[in-house]
PDB file of N, CA and C in Angstrom:
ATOM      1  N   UNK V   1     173.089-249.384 -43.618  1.00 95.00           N
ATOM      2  CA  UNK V   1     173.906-250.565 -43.510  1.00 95.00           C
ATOM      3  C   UNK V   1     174.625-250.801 -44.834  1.00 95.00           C
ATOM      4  N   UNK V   2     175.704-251.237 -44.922  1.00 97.00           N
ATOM      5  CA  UNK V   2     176.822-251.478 -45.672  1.00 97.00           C
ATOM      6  C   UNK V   2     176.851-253.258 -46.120  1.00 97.00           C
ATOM      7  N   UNK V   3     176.567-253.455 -47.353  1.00 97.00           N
ATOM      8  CA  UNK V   3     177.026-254.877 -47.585  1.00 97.00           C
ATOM      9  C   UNK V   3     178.047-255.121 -48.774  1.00 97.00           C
ATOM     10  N   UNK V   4     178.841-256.007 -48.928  1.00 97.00           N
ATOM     11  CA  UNK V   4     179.642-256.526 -49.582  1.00 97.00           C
ATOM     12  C   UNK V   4     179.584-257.580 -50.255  1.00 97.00           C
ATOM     13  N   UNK V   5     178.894-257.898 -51.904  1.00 96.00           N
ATOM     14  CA  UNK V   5     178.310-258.856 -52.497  1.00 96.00           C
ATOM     15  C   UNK V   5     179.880-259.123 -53.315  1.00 96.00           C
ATOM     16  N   UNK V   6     180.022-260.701 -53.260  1.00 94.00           N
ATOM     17  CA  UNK V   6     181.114-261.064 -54.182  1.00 94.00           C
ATOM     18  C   UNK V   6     180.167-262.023 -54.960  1.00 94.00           C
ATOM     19  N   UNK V   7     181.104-262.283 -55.770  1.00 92.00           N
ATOM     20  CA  UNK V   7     180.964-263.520 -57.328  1.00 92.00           C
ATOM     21  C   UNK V   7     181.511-264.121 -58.274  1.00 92.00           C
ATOM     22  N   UNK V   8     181.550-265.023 -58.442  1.00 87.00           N
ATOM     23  CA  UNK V   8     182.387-265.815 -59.078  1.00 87.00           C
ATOM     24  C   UNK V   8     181.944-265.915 -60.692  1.00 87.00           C
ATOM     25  N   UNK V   9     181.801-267.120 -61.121  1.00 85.00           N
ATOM     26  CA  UNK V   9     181.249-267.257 -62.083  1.00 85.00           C
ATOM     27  C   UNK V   9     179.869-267.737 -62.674  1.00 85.00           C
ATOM     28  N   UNK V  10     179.493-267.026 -64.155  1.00 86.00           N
ATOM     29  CA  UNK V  10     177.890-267.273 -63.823  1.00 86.00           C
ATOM     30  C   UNK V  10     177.751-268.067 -65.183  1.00 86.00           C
ATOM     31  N   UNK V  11     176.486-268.054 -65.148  1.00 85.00           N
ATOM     32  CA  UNK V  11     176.009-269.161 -66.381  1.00 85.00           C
ATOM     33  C   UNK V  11     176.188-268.178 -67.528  1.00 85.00           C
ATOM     34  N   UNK V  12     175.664-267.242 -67.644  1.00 89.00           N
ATOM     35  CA  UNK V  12     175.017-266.257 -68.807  1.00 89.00           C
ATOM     36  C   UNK V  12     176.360-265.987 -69.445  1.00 89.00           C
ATOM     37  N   UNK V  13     176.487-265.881 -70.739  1.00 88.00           N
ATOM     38  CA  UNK V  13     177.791-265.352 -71.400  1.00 88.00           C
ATOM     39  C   UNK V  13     177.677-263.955 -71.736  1.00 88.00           C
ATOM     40  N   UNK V  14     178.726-263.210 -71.391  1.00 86.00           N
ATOM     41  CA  UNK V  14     178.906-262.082 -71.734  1.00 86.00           C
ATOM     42  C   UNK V  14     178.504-261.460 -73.208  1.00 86.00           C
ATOM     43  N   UNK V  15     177.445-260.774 -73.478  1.00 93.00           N
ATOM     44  CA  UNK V  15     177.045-260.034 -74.973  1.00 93.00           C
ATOM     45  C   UNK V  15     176.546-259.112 -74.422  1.00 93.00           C
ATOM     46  N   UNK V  16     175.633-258.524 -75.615  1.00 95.00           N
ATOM     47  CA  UNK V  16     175.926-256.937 -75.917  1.00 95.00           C
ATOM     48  C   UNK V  16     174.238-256.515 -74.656  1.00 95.00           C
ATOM     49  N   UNK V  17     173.110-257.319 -74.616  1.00 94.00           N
ATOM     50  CA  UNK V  17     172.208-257.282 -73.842  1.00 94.00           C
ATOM     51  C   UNK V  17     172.344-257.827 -72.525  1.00 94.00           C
ATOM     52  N   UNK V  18     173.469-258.828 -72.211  1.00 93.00           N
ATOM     53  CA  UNK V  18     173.743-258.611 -70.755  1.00 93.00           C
ATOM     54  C   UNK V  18     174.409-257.146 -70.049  1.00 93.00           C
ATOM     55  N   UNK V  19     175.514-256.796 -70.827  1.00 93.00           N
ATOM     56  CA  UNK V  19     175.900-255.458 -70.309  1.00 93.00           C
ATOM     57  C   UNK V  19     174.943-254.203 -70.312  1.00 93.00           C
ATOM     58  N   UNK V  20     173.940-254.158 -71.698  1.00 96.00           N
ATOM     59  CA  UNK V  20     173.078-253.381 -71.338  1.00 96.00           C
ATOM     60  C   UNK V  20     172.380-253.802 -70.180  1.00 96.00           C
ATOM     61  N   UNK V  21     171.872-254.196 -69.787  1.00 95.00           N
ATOM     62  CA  UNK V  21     170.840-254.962 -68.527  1.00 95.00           C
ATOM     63  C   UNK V  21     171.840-254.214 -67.115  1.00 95.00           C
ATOM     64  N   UNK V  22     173.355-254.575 -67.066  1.00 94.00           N
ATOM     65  CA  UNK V  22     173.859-255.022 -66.353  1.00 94.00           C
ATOM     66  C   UNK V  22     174.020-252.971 -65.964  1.00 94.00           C
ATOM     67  N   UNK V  23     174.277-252.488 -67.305  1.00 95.00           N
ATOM     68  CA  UNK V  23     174.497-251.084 -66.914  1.00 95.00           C
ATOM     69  C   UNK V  23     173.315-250.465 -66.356  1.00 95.00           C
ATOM     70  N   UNK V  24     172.155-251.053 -66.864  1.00 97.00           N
ATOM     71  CA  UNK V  24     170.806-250.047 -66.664  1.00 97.00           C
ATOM     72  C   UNK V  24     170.652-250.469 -64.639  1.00 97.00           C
ATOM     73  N   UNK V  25     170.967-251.361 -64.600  1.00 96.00           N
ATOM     74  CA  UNK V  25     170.732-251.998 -63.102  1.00 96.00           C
ATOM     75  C   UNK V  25     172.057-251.000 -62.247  1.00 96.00           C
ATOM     76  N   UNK V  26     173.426-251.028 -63.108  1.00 96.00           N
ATOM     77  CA  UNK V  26     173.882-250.409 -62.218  1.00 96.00           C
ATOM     78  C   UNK V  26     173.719-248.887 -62.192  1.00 96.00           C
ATOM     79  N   UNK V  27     173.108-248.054 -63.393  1.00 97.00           N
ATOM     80  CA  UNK V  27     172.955-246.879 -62.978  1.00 97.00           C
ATOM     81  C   UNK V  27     171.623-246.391 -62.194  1.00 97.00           C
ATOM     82  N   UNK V  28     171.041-247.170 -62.495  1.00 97.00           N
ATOM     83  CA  UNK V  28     169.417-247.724 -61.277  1.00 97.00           C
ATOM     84  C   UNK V  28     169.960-247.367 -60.087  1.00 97.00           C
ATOM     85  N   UNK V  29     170.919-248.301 -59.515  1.00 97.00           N
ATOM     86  CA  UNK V  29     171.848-248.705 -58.272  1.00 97.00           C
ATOM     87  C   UNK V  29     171.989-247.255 -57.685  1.00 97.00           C
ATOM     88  N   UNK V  30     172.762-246.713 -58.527  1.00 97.00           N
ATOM     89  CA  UNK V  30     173.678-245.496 -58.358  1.00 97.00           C
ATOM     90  C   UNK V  30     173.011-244.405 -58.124  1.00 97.00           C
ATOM     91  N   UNK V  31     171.782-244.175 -59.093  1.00 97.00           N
ATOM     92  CA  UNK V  31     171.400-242.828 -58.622  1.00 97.00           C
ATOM     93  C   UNK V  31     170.291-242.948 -57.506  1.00 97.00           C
ATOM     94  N   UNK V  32     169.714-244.239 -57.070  1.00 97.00           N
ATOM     95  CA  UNK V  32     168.886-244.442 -55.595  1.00 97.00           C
ATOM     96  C   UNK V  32     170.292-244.025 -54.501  1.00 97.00           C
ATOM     97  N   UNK V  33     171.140-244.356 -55.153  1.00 97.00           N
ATOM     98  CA  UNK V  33     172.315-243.830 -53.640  1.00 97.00           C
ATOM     99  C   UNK V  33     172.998-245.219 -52.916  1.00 97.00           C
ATOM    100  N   UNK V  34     172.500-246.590 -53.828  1.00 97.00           N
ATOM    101  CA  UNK V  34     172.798-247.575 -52.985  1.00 97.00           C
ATOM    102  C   UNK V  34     173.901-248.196 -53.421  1.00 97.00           C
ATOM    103  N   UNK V  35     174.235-247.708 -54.657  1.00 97.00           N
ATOM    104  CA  UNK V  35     175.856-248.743 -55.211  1.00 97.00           C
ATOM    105  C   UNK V  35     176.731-247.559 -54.915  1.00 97.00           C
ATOM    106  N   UNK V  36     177.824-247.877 -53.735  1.00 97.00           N
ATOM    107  CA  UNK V  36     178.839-247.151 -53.730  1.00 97.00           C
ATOM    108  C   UNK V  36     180.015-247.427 -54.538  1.00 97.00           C
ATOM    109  N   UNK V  37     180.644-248.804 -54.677  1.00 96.00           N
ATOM    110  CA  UNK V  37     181.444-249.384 -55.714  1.00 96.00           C
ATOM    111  C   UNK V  37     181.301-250.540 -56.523  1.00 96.00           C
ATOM    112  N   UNK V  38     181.831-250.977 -57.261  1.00 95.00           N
ATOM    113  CA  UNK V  38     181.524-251.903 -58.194  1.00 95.00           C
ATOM    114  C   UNK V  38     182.758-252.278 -58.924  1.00 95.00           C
ATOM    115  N   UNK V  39     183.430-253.587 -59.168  1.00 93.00           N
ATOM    116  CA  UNK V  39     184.565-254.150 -60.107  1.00 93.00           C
ATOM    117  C   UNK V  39     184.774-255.401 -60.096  1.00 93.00           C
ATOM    118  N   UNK V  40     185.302-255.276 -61.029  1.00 89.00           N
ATOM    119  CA  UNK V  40     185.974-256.929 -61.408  1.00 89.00           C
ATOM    120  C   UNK V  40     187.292-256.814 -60.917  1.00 89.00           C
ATOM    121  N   UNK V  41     188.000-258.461 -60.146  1.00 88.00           N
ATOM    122  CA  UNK V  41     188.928-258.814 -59.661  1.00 88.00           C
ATOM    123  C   UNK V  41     189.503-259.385 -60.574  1.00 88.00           C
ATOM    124  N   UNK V  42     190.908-259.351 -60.457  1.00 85.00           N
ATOM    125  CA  UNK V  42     191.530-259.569 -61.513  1.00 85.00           C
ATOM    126  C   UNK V  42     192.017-261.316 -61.132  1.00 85.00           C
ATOM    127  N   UNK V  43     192.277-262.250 -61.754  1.00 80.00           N
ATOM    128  CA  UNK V  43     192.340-263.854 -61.436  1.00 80.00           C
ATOM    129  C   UNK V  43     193.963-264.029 -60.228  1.00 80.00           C
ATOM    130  N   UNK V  44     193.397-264.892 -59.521  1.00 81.00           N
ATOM    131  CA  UNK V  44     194.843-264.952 -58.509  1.00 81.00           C
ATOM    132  C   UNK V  44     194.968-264.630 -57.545  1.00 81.00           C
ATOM    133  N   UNK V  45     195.329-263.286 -57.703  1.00 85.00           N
ATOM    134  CA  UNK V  45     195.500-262.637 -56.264  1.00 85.00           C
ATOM    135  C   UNK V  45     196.520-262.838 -55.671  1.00 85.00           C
ATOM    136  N   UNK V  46     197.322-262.166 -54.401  1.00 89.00           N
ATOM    137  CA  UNK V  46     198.203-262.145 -53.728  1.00 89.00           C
ATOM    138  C   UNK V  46     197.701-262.281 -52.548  1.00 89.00           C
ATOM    139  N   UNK V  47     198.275-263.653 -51.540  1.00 89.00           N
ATOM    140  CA  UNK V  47     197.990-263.830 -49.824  1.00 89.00           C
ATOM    141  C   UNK V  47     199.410-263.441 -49.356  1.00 89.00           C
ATOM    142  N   UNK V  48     199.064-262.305 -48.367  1.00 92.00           N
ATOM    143  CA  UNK V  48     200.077-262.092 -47.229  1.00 92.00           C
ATOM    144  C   UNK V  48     199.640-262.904 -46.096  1.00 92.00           C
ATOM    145  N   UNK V  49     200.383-263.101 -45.483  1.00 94.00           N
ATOM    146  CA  UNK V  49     200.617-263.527 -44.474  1.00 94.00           C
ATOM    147  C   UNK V  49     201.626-262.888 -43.484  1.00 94.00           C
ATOM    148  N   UNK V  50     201.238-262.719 -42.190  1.00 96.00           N
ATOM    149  CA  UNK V  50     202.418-262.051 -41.404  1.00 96.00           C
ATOM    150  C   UNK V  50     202.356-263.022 -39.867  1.00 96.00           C
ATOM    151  N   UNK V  51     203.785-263.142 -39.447  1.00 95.00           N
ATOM    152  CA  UNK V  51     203.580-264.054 -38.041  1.00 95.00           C
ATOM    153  C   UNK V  51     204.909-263.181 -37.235  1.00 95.00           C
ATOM    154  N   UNK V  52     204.520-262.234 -36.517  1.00 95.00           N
ATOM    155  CA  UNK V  52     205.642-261.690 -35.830  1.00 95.00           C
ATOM    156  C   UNK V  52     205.567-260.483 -36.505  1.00 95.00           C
ATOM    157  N   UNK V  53     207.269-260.029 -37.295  1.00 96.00           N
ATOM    158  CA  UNK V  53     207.793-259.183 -37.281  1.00 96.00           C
ATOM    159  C   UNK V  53     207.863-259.667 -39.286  1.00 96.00           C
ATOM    160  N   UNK V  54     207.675-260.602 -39.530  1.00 96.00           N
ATOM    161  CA  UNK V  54     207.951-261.593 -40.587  1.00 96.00           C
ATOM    162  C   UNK V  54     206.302-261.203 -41.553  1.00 96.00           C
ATOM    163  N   UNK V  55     206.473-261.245 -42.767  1.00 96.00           N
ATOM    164  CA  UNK V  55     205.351-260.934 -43.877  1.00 96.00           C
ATOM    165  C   UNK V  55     205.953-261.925 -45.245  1.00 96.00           C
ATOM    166  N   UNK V  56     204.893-262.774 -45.532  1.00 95.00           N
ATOM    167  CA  UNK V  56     205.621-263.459 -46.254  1.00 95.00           C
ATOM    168  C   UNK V  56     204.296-263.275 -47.758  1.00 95.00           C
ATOM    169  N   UNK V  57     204.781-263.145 -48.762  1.00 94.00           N
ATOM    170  CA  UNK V  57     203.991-263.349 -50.211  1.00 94.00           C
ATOM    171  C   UNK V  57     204.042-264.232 -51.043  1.00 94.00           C
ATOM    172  N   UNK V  58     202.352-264.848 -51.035  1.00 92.00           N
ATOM    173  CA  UNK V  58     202.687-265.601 -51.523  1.00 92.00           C
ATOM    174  C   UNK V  58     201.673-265.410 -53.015  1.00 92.00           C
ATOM    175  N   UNK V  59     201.875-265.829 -54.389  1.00 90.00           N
ATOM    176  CA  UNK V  59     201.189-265.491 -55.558  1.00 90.00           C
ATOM    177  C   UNK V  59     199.970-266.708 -55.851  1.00 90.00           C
ATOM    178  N   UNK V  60     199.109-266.419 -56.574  1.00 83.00           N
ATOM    179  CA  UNK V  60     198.053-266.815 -56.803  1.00 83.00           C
ATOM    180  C   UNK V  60     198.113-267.640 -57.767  1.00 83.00           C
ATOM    181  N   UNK V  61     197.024-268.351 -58.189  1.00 78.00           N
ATOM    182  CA  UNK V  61     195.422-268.475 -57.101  1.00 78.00           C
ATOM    183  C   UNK V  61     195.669-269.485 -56.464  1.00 78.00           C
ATOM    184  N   UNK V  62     194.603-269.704 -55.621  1.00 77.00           N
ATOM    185  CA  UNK V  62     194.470-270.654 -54.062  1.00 77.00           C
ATOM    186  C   UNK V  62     193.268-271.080 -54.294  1.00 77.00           C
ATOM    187  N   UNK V  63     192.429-271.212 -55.022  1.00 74.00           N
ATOM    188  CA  UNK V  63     191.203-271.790 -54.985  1.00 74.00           C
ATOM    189  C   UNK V  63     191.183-272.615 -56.943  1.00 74.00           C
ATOM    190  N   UNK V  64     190.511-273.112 -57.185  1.00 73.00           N
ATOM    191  CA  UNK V  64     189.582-273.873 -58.343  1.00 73.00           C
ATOM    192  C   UNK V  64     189.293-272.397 -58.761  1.00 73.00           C
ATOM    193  N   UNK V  65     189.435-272.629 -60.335  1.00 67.00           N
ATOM    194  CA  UNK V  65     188.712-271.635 -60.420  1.00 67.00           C
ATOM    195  C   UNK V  65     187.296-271.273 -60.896  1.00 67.00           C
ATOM    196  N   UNK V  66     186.552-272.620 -60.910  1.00 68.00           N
ATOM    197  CA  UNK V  66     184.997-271.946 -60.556  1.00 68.00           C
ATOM    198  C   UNK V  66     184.693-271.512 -58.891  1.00 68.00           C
ATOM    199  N   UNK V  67     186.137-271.429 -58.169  1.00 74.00           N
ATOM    200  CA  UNK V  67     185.706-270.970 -57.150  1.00 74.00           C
ATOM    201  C   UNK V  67     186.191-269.602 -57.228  1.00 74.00           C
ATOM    202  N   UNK V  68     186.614-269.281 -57.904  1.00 81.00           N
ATOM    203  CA  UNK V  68     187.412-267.705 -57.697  1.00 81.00           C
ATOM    204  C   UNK V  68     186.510-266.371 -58.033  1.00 81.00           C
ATOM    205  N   UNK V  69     186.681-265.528 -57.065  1.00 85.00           N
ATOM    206  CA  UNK V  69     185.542-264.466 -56.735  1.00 85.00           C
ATOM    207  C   UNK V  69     186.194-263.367 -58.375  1.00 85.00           C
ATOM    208  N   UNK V  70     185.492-263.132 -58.969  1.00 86.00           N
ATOM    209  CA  UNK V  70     185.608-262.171 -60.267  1.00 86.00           C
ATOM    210  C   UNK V  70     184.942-260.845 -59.602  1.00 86.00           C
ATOM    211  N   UNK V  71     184.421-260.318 -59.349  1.00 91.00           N
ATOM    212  CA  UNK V  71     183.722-259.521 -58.895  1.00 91.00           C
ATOM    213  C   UNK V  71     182.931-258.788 -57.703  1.00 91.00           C
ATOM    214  N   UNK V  72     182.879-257.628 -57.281  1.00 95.00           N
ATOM    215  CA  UNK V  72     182.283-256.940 -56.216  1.00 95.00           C
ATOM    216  C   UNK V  72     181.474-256.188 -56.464  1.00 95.00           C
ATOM    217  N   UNK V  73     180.670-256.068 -55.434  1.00 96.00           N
ATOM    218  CA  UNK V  73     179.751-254.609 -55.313  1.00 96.00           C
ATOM    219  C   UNK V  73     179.384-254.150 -54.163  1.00 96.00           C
ATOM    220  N   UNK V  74     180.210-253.174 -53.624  1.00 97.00           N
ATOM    221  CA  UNK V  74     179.843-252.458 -51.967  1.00 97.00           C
ATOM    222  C   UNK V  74     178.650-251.596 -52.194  1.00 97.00           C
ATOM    223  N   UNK V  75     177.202-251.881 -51.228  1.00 98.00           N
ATOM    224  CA  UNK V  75     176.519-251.151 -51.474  1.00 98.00           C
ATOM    225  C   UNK V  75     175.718-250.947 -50.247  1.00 98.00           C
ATOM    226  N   UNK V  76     174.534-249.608 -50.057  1.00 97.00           N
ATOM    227  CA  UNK V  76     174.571-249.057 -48.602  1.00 97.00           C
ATOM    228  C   UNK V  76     172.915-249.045 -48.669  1.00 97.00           C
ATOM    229  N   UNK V  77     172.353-249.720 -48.257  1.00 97.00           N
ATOM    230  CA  UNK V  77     170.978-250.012 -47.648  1.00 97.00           C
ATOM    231  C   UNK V  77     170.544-249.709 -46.316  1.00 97.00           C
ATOM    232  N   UNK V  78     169.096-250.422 -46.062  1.00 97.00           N
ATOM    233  CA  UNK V  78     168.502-249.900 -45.145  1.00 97.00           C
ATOM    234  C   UNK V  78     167.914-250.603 -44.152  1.00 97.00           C
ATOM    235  N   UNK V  79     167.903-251.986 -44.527  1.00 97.00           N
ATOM    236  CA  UNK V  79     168.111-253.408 -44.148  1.00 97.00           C
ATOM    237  C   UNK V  79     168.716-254.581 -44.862  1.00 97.00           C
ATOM    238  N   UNK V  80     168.687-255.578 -44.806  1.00 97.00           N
ATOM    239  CA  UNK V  80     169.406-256.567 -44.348  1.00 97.00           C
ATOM    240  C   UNK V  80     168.560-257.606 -45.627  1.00 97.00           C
ATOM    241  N   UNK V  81     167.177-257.233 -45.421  1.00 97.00           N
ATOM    242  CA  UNK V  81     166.020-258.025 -46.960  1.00 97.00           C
ATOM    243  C   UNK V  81     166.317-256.449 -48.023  1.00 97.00           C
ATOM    244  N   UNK V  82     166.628-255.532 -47.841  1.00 97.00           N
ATOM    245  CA  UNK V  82     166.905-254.889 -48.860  1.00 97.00           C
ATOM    246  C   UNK V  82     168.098-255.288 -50.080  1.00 97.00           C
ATOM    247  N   UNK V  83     169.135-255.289 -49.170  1.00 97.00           N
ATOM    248  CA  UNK V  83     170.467-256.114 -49.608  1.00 97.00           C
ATOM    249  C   UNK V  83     170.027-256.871 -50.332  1.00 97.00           C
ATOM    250  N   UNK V  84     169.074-258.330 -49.214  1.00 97.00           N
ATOM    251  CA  UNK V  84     168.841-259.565 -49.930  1.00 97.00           C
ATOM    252  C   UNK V  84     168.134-259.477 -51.567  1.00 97.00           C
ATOM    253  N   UNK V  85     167.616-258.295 -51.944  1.00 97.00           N
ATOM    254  CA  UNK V  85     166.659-257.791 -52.754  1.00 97.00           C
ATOM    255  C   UNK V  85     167.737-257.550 -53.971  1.00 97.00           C
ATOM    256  N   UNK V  86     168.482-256.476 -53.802  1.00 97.00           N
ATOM    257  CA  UNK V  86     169.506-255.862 -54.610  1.00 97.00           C
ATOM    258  C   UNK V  86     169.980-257.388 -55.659  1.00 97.00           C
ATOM    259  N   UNK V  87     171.013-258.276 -54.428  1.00 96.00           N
ATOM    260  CA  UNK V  87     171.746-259.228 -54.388  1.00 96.00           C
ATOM    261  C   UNK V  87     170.762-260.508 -56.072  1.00 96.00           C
ATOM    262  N   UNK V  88     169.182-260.296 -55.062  1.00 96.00           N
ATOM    263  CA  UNK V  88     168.530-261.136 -56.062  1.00 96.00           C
ATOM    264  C   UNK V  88     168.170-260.552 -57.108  1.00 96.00           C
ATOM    265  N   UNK V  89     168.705-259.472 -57.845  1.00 96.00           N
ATOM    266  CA  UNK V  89     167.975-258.601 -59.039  1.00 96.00           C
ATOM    267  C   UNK V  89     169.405-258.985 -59.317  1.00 96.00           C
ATOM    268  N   UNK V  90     170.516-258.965 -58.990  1.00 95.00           N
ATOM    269  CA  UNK V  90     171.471-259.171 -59.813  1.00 95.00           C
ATOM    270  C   UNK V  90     171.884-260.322 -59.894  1.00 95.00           C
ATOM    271  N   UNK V  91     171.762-260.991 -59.396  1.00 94.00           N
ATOM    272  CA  UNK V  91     171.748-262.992 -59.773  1.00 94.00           C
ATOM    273  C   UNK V  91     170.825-263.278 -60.620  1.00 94.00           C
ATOM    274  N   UNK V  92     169.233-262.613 -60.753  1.00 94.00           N
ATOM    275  CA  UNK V  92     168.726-262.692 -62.300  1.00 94.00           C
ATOM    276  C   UNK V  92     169.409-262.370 -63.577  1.00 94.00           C
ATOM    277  N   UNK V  93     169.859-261.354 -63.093  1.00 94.00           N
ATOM    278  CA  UNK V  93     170.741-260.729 -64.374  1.00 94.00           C
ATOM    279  C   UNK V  93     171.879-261.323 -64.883  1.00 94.00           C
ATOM    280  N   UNK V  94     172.522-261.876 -64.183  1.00 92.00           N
ATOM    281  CA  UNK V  94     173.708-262.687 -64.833  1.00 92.00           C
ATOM    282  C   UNK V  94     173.578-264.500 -65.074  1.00 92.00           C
ATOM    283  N   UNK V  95     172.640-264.580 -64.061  1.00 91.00           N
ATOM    284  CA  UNK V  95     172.584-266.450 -64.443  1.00 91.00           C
ATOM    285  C   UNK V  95     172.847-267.096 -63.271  1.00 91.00           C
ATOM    286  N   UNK V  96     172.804-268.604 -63.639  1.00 92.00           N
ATOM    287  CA  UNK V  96     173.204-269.363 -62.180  1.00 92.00           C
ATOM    288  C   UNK V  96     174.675-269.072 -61.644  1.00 92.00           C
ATOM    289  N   UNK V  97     174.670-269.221 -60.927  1.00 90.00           N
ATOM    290  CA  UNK V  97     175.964-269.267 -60.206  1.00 90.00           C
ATOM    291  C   UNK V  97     175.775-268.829 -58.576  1.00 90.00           C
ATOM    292  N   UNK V  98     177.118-268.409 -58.061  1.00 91.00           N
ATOM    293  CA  UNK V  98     176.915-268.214 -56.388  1.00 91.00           C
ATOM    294  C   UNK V  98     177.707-266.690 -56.440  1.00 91.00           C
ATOM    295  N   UNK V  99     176.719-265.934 -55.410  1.00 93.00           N
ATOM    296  CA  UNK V  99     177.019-264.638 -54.725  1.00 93.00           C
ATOM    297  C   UNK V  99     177.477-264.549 -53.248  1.00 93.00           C
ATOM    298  N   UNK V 100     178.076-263.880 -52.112  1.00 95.00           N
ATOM    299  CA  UNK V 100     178.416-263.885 -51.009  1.00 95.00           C
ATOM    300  C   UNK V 100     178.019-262.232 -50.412  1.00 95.00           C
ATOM    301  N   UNK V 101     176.693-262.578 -49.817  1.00 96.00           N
ATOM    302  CA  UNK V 101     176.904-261.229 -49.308  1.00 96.00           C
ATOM    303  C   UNK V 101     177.206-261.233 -47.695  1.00 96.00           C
ATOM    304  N   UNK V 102     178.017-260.281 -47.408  1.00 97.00           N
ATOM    305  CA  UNK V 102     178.418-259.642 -46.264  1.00 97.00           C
ATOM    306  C   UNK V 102     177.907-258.458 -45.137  1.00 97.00           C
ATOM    307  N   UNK V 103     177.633-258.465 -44.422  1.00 97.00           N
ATOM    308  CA  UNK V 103     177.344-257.547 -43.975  1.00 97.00           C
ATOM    309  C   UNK V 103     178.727-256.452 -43.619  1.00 97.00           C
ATOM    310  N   UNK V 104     178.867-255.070 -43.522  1.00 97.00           N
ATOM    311  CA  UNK V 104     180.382-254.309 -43.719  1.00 97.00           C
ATOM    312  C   UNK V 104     180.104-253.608 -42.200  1.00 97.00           C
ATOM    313  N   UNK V 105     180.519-254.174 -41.401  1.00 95.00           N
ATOM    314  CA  UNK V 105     180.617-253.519 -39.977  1.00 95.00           C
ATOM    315  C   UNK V 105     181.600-251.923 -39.806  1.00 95.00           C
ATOM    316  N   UNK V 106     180.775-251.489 -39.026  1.00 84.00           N
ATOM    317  CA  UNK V 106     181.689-250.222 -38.819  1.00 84.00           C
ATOM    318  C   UNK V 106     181.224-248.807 -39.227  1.00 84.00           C
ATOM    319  N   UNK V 107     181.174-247.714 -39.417  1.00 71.00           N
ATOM    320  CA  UNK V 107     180.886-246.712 -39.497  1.00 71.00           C
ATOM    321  C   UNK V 107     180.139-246.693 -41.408  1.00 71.00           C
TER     322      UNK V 107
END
C-alpha cells in the first residue's frame, strides 16, 4: 500500500541535529524499501482550474500560511498502522505541528 504524508509547519527549528536525525530516518526509510519520494514544496503554488474547453491560472498562495503544506513523503507499506507508525517517527522528529496522511489508490 501506497501513502502520501504532507506537512506544513513544525515547532522544531531547523539545525545541524535535526537534519542529522532527519537524514538517518530517511536513509532508514530508504533502504527498508519504504520511502519512495521525499521534498519540499516550494510556497504558493499554482491552481488550475478548467470548466469546458476553458483552463484558467491562477497564482498563489490560497491558504494562511501556517496552513501551507512545505513538504511530502510518498511511501509503500504493508498496512495502514504501518504508515500510521512511519508518519509517528517523523512527527517526533520534527516537533508539533500537523501531518496528512493519504492513502494512494491504484496500482
Amino acid at each position: 500500500m501506497r501513502y502520501l504524508m504532507t506537512t506544513g509547519q513544525n515547532s522544531r527549528r531547523p539545525d545541524e541535529a535535526l537534519f542529522a536525525e532527519m537524514g538517518a530516518f530517511i536513509e532508514e526509510m530508504t533502504a527498508a524499501g519504504i520511502l519512495i519520494a521525499t521534498g519540499g514544496l516550494e510556497p504558493g503554488g499554482v491552481k488550475m482550474t478548467s470548466h469546458g474547453d476553458e483552463i484558467t491560472v491562477t497564482d498563489g498562495p490560497f491558504v494562511e500560511a501556517k496552513e501551507e503544506i512545505l513538504g511530502f513523503a510518498l511511501v509503500e507499506v504493508s498496512s495502514h498502522e504501518e504508515a500510521l507508525e512511519v508518519s509517528r517517527r517523523f512527527r517526533r522528529i520534527v516537533g508539533d505541528g500537523d501531518s496528512i496522511l493519504h492513502r494512494v489508490m491504484g496500482p
